[in-house]
PDB file of C-alpha atoms in Angstrom:
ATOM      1  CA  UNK W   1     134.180 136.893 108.633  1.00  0.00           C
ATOM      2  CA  UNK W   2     135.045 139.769 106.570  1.00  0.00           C
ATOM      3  CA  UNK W   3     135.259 142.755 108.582  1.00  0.00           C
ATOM      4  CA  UNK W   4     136.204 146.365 109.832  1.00  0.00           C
ATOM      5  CA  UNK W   5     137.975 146.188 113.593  1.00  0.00           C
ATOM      6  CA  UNK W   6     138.068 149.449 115.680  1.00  0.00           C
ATOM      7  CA  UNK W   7     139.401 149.821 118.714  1.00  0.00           C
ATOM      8  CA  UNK W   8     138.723 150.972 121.843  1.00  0.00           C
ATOM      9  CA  UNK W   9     134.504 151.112 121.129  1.00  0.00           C
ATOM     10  CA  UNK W  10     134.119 153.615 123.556  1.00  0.00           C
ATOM     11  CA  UNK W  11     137.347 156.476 125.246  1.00  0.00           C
ATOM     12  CA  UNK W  12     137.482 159.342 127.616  1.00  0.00           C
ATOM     13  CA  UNK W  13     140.284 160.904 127.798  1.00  0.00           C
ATOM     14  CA  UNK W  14     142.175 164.355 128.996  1.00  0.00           C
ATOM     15  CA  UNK W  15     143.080 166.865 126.973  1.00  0.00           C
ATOM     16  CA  UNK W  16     146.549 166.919 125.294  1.00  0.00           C
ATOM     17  CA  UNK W  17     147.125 163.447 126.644  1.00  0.00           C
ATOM     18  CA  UNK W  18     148.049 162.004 123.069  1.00  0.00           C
ATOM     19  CA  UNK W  19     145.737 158.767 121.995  1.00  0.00           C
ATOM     20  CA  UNK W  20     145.469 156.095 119.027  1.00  0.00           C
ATOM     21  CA  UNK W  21     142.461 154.409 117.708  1.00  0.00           C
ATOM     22  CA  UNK W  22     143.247 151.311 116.229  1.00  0.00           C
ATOM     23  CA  UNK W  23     141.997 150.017 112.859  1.00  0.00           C
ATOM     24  CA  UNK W  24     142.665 146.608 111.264  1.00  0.00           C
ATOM     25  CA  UNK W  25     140.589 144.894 107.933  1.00  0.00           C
ATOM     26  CA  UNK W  26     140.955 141.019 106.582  1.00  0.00           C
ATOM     27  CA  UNK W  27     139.982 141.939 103.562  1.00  0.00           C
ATOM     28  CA  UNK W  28     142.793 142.411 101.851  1.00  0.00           C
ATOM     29  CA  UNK W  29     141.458 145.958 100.775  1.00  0.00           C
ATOM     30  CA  UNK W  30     144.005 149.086  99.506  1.00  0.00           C
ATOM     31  CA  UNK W  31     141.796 151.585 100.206  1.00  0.00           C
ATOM     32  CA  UNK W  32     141.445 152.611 103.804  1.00  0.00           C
ATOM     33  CA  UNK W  33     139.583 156.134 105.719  1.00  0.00           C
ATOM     34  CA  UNK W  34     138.899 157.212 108.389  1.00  0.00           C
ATOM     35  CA  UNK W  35     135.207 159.639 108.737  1.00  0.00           C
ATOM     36  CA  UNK W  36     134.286 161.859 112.212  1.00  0.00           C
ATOM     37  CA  UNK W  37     130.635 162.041 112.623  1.00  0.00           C
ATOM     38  CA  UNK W  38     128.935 164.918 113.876  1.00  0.00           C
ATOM     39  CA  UNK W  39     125.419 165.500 114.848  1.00  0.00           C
ATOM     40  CA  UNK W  40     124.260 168.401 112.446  1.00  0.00           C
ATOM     41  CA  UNK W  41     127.289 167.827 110.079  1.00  0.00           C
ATOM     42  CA  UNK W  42     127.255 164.725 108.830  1.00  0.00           C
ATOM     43  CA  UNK W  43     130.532 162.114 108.065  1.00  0.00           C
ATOM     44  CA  UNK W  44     133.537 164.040 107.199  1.00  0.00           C
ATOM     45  CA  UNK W  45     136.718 162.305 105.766  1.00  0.00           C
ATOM     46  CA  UNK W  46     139.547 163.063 107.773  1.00  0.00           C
ATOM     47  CA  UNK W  47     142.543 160.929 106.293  1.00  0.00           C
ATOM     48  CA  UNK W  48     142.492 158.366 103.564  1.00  0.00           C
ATOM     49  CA  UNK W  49     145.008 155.815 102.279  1.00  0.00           C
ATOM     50  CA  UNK W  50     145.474 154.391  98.471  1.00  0.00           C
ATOM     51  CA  UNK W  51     147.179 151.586  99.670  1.00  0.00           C
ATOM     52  CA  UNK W  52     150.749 151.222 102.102  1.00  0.00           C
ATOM     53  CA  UNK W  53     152.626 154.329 102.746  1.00  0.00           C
ATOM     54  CA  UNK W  54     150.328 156.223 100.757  1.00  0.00           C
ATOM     55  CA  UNK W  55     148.011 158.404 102.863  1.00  0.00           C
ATOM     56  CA  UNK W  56     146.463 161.851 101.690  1.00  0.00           C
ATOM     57  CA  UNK W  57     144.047 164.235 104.164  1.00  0.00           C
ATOM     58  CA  UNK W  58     140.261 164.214 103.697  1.00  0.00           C
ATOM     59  CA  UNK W  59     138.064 167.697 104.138  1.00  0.00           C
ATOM     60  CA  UNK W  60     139.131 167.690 108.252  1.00  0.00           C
ATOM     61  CA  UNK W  61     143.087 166.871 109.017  1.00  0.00           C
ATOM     62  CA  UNK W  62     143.681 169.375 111.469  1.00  0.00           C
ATOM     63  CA  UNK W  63     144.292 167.665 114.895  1.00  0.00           C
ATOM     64  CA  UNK W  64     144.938 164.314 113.477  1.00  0.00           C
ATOM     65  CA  UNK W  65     147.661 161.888 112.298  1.00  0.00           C
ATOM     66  CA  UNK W  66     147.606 158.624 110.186  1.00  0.00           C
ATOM     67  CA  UNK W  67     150.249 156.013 109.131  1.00  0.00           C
ATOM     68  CA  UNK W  68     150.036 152.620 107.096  1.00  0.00           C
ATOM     69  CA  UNK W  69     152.607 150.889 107.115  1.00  0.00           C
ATOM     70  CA  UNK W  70     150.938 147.364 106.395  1.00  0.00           C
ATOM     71  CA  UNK W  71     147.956 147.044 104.550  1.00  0.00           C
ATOM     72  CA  UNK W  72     145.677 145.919 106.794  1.00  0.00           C
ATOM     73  CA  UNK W  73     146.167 148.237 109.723  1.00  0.00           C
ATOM     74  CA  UNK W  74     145.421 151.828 109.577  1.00  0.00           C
ATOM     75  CA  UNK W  75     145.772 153.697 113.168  1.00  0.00           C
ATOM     76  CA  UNK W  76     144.284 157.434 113.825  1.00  0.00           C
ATOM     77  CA  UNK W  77     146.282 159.284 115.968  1.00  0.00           C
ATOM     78  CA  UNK W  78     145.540 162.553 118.099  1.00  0.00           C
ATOM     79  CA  UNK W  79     148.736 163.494 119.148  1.00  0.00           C
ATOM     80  CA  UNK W  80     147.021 166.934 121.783  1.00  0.00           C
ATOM     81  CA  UNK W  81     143.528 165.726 121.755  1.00  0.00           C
ATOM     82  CA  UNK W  82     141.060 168.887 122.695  1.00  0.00           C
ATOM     83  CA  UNK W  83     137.710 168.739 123.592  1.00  0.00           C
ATOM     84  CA  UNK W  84     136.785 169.422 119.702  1.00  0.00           C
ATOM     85  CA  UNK W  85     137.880 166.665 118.977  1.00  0.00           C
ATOM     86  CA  UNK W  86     134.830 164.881 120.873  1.00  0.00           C
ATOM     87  CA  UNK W  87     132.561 162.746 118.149  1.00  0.00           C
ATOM     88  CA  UNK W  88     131.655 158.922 116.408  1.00  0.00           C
ATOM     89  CA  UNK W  89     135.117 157.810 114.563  1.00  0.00           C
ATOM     90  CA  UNK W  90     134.575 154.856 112.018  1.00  0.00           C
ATOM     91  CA  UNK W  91     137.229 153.525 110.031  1.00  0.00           C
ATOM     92  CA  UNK W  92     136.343 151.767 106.696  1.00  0.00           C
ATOM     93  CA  UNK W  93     137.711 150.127 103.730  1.00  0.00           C
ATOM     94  CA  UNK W  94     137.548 149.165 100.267  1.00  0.00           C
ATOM     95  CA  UNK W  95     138.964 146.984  97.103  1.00  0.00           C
ATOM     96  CA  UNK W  96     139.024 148.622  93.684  1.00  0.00           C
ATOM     97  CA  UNK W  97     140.169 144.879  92.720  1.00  0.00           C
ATOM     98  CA  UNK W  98     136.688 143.916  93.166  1.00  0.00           C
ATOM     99  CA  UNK W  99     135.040 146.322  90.624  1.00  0.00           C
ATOM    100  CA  UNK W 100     132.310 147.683  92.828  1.00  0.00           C
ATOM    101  CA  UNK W 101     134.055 150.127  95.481  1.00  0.00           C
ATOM    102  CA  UNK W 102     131.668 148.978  98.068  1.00  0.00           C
ATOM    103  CA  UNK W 103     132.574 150.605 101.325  1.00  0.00           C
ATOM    104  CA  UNK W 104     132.869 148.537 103.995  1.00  0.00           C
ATOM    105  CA  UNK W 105     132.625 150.240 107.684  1.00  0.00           C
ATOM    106  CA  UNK W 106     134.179 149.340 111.484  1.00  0.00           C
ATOM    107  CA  UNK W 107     131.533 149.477 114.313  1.00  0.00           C
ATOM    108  CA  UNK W 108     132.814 153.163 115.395  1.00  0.00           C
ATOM    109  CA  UNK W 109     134.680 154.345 118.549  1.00  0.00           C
ATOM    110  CA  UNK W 110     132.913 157.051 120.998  1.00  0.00           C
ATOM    111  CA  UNK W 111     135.976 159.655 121.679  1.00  0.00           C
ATOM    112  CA  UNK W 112     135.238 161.986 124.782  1.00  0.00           C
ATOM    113  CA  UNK W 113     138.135 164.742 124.891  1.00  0.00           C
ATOM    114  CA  UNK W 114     137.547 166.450 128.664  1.00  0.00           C
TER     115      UNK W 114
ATOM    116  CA  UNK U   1     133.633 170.091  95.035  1.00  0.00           C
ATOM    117  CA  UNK U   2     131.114 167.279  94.755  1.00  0.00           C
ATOM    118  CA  UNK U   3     127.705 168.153  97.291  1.00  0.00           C
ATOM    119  CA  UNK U   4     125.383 165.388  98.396  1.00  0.00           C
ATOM    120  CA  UNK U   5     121.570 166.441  99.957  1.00  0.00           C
ATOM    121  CA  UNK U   6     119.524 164.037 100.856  1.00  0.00           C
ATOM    122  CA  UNK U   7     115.304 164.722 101.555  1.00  0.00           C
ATOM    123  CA  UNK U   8     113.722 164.686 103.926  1.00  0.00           C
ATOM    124  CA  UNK U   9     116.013 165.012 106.488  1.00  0.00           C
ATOM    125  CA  UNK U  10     113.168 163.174 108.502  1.00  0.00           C
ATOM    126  CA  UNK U  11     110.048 160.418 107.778  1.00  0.00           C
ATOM    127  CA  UNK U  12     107.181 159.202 110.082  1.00  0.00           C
ATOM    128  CA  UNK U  13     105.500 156.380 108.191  1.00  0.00           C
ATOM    129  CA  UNK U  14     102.514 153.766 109.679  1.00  0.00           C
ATOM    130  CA  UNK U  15     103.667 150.355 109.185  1.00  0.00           C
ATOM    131  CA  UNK U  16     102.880 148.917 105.803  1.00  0.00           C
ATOM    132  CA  UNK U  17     103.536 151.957 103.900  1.00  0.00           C
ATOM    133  CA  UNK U  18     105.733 151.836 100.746  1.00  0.00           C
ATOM    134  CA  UNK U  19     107.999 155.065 100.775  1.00  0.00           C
ATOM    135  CA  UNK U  20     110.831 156.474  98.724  1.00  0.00           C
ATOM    136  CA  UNK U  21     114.184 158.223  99.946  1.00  0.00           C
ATOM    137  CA  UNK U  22     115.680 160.833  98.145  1.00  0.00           C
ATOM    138  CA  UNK U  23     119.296 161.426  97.411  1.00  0.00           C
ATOM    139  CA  UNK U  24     120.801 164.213  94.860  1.00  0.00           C
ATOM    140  CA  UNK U  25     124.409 165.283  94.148  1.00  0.00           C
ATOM    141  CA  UNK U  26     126.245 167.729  92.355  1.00  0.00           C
ATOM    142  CA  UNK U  27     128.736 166.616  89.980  1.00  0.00           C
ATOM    143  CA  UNK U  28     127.698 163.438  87.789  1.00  0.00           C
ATOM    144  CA  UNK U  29     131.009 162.227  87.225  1.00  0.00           C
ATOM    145  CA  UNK U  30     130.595 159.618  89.952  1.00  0.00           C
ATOM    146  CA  UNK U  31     132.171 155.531  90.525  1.00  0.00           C
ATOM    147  CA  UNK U  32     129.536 154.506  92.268  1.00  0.00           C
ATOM    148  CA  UNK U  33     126.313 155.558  94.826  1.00  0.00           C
ATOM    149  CA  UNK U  34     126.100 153.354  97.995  1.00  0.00           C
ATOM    150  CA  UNK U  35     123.114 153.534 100.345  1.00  0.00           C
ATOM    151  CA  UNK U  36     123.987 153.007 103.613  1.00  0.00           C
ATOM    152  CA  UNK U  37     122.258 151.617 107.142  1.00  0.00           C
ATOM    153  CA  UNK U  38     122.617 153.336 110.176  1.00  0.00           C
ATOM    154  CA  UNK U  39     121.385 152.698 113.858  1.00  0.00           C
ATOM    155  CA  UNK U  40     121.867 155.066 117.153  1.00  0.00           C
ATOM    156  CA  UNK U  41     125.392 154.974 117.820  1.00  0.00           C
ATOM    157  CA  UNK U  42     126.251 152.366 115.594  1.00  0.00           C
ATOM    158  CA  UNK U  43     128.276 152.388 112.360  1.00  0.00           C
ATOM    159  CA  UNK U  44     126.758 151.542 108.882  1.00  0.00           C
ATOM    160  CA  UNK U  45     125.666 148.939 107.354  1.00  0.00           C
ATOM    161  CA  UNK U  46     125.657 148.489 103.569  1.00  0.00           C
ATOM    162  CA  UNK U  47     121.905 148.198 101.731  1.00  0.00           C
ATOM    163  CA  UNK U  48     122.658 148.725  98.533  1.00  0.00           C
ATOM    164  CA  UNK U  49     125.842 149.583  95.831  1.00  0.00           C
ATOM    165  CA  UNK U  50     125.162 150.791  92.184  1.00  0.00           C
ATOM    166  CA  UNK U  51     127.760 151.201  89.569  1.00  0.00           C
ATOM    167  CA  UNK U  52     128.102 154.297  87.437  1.00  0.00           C
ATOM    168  CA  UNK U  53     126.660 152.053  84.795  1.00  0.00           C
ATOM    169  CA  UNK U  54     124.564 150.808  85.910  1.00  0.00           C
ATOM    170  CA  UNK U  55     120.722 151.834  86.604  1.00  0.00           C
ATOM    171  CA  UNK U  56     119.124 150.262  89.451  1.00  0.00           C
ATOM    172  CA  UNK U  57     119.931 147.514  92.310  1.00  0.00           C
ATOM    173  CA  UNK U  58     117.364 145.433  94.057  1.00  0.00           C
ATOM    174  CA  UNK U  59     117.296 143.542  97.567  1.00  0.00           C
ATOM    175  CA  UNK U  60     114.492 142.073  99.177  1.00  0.00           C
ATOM    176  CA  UNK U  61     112.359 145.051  99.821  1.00  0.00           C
ATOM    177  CA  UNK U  62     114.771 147.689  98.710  1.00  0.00           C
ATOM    178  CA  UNK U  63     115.154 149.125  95.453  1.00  0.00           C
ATOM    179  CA  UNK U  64     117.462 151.641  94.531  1.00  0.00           C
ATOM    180  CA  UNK U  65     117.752 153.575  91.171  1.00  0.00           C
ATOM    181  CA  UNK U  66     120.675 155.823  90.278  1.00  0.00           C
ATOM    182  CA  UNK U  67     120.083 158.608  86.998  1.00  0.00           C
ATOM    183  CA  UNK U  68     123.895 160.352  87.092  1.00  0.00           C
ATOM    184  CA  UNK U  69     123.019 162.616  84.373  1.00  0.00           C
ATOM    185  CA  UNK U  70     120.349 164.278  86.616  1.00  0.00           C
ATOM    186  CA  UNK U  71     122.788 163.801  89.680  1.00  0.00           C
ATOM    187  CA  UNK U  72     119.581 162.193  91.407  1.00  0.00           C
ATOM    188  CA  UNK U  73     118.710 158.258  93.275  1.00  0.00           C
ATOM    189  CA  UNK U  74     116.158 157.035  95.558  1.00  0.00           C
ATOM    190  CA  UNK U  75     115.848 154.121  98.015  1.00  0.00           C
ATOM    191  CA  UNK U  76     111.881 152.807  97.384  1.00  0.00           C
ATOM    192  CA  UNK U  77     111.259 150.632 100.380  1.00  0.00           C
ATOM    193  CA  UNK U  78     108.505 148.458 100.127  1.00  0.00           C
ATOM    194  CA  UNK U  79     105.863 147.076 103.340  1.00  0.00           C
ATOM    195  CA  UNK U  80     107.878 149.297 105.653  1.00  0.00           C
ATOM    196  CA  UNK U  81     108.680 147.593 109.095  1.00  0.00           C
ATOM    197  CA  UNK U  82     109.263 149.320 112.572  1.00  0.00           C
ATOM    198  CA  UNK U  83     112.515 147.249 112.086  1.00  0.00           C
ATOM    199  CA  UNK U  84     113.199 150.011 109.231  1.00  0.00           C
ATOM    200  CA  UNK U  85     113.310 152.070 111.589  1.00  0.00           C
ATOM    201  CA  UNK U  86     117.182 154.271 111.583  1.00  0.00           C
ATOM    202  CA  UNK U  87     118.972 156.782 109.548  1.00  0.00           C
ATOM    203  CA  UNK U  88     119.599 156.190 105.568  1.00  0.00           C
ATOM    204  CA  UNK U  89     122.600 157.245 104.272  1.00  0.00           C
ATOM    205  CA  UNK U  90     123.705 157.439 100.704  1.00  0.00           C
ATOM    206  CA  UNK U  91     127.244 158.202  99.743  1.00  0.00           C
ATOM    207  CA  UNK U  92     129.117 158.774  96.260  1.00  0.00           C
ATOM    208  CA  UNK U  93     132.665 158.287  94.896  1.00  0.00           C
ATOM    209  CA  UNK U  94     134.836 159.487  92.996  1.00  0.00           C
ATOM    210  CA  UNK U  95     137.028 156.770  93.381  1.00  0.00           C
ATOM    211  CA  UNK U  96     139.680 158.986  95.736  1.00  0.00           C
ATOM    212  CA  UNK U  97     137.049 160.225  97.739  1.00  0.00           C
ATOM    213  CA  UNK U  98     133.449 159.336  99.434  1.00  0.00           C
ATOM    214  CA  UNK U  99     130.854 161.476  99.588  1.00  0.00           C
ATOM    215  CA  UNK U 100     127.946 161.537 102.099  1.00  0.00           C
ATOM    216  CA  UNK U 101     124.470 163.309 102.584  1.00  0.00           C
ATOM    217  CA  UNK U 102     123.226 164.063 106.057  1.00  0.00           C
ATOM    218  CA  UNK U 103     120.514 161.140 106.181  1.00  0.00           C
ATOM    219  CA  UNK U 104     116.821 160.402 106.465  1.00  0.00           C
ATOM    220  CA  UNK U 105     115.643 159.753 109.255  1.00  0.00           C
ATOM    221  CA  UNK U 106     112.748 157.185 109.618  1.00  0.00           C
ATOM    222  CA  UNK U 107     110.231 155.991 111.969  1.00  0.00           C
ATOM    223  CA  UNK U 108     108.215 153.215 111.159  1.00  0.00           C
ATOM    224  CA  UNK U 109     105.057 153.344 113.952  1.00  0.00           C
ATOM    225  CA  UNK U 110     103.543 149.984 114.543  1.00  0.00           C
TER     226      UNK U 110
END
């Protein structure tokens, strides 16, 4: 089944203890983001990625780090996670190969920063 | 920067009723506008993609229409369901980036 993976669906964690949310796709797709959502404010892009070792910040970086070194993997790291950093994270991907740019989304992770 | 608003931010329908969703955006120059699927704490599903080009998309009882030269869609949903019931999200691209509105929130009552 084509799909979006996330991992861990659900963290609490302490502050500053540094963290990494997992994302993997079998879709073969270049294109891969990760969104923060916010009751009030919407999904806001933090990082994206054209394709491997190409990654470029979204409209909220601060706080976060991203690396792809294969194409289907695509990890979010908080390297001093504060208690702003509490929200929904969904990963998602898509192929420009296909024509359509269809988004494609992971099931979220629940991040709790105490 | 490209803006997306979507209205109203919140819909109580009776079951049965046929109801539109309204998206609008800023900057025409678009890829694509994606309607999107979302339940409490869950992540989003995809309803409905339509090309730049093209003008409208259909599936089952959703229908969505895209006019980029008044930066404008809707999502018509027809025989609304209390299964309908979640938050509709539409999203644009520019290709580098995606672009989402806030939602609608709707409640379908039995």
């Amino acid at each position: 089944e084509a799909q979006v993976t996330q991992n861990p669906r659900y963290l609490i964690t302490v502050t500053g203890k540094k963290l990494t949310v997992t994302c993997s796709q079998n879709m073969n797709h270049e294109y891969m983001s990760w969104y923060r959502q916010d009751p009030g404010l919407g999904l806001r892009q933090i990082y994206y990625s054209m394709n491997v070792e190409a990654t470029d910040k979204g409209d909220v970086p601060e706080g976060y780090k991203v690396s792809r070194k294969e194409k289907r993997n695509f990890p979010l790291i908080l390297e001093s996670p504060s208690p702003n950093q509490t929200s929904l994270y969904f990963c998602a991907s898509f192929s420009s190969r296909t024509g359509d740019y269809g988004y494609t989304f992971g099931s979220g992770t629940r991040l709790t920063v105490v | 920067k490209q803006e997306v608003t979507q209205i109203p931010a919140a819909l109580s329908v009776p079951e049965g009723e046929n109801l539109v969703l309204n998206c609008s955006f800023t900057d025409s120059a678009i890829y694509n506008l994606q309607w999107f699927r979302q339940d409490p704490g869950k992540g989003l599903t995809s309803l409905l993609l339509i090309q730049s080009s093209q003008r409208e998309q259909t599936s089952g009882r959703l229908n969505a229409s895209l006019d980029k030269s008044s930066g404008r869609s809707t999502l018509y949903i027809a025989a609304s369901q209390p299964g309908d019931s979640a938050t509709y999200l539409c999203a644009v691209t520019d290709f580098n980036k995606f672009y989402f509105g806030s939602g609608t929130k709707l409640n379908v009552k039995p």
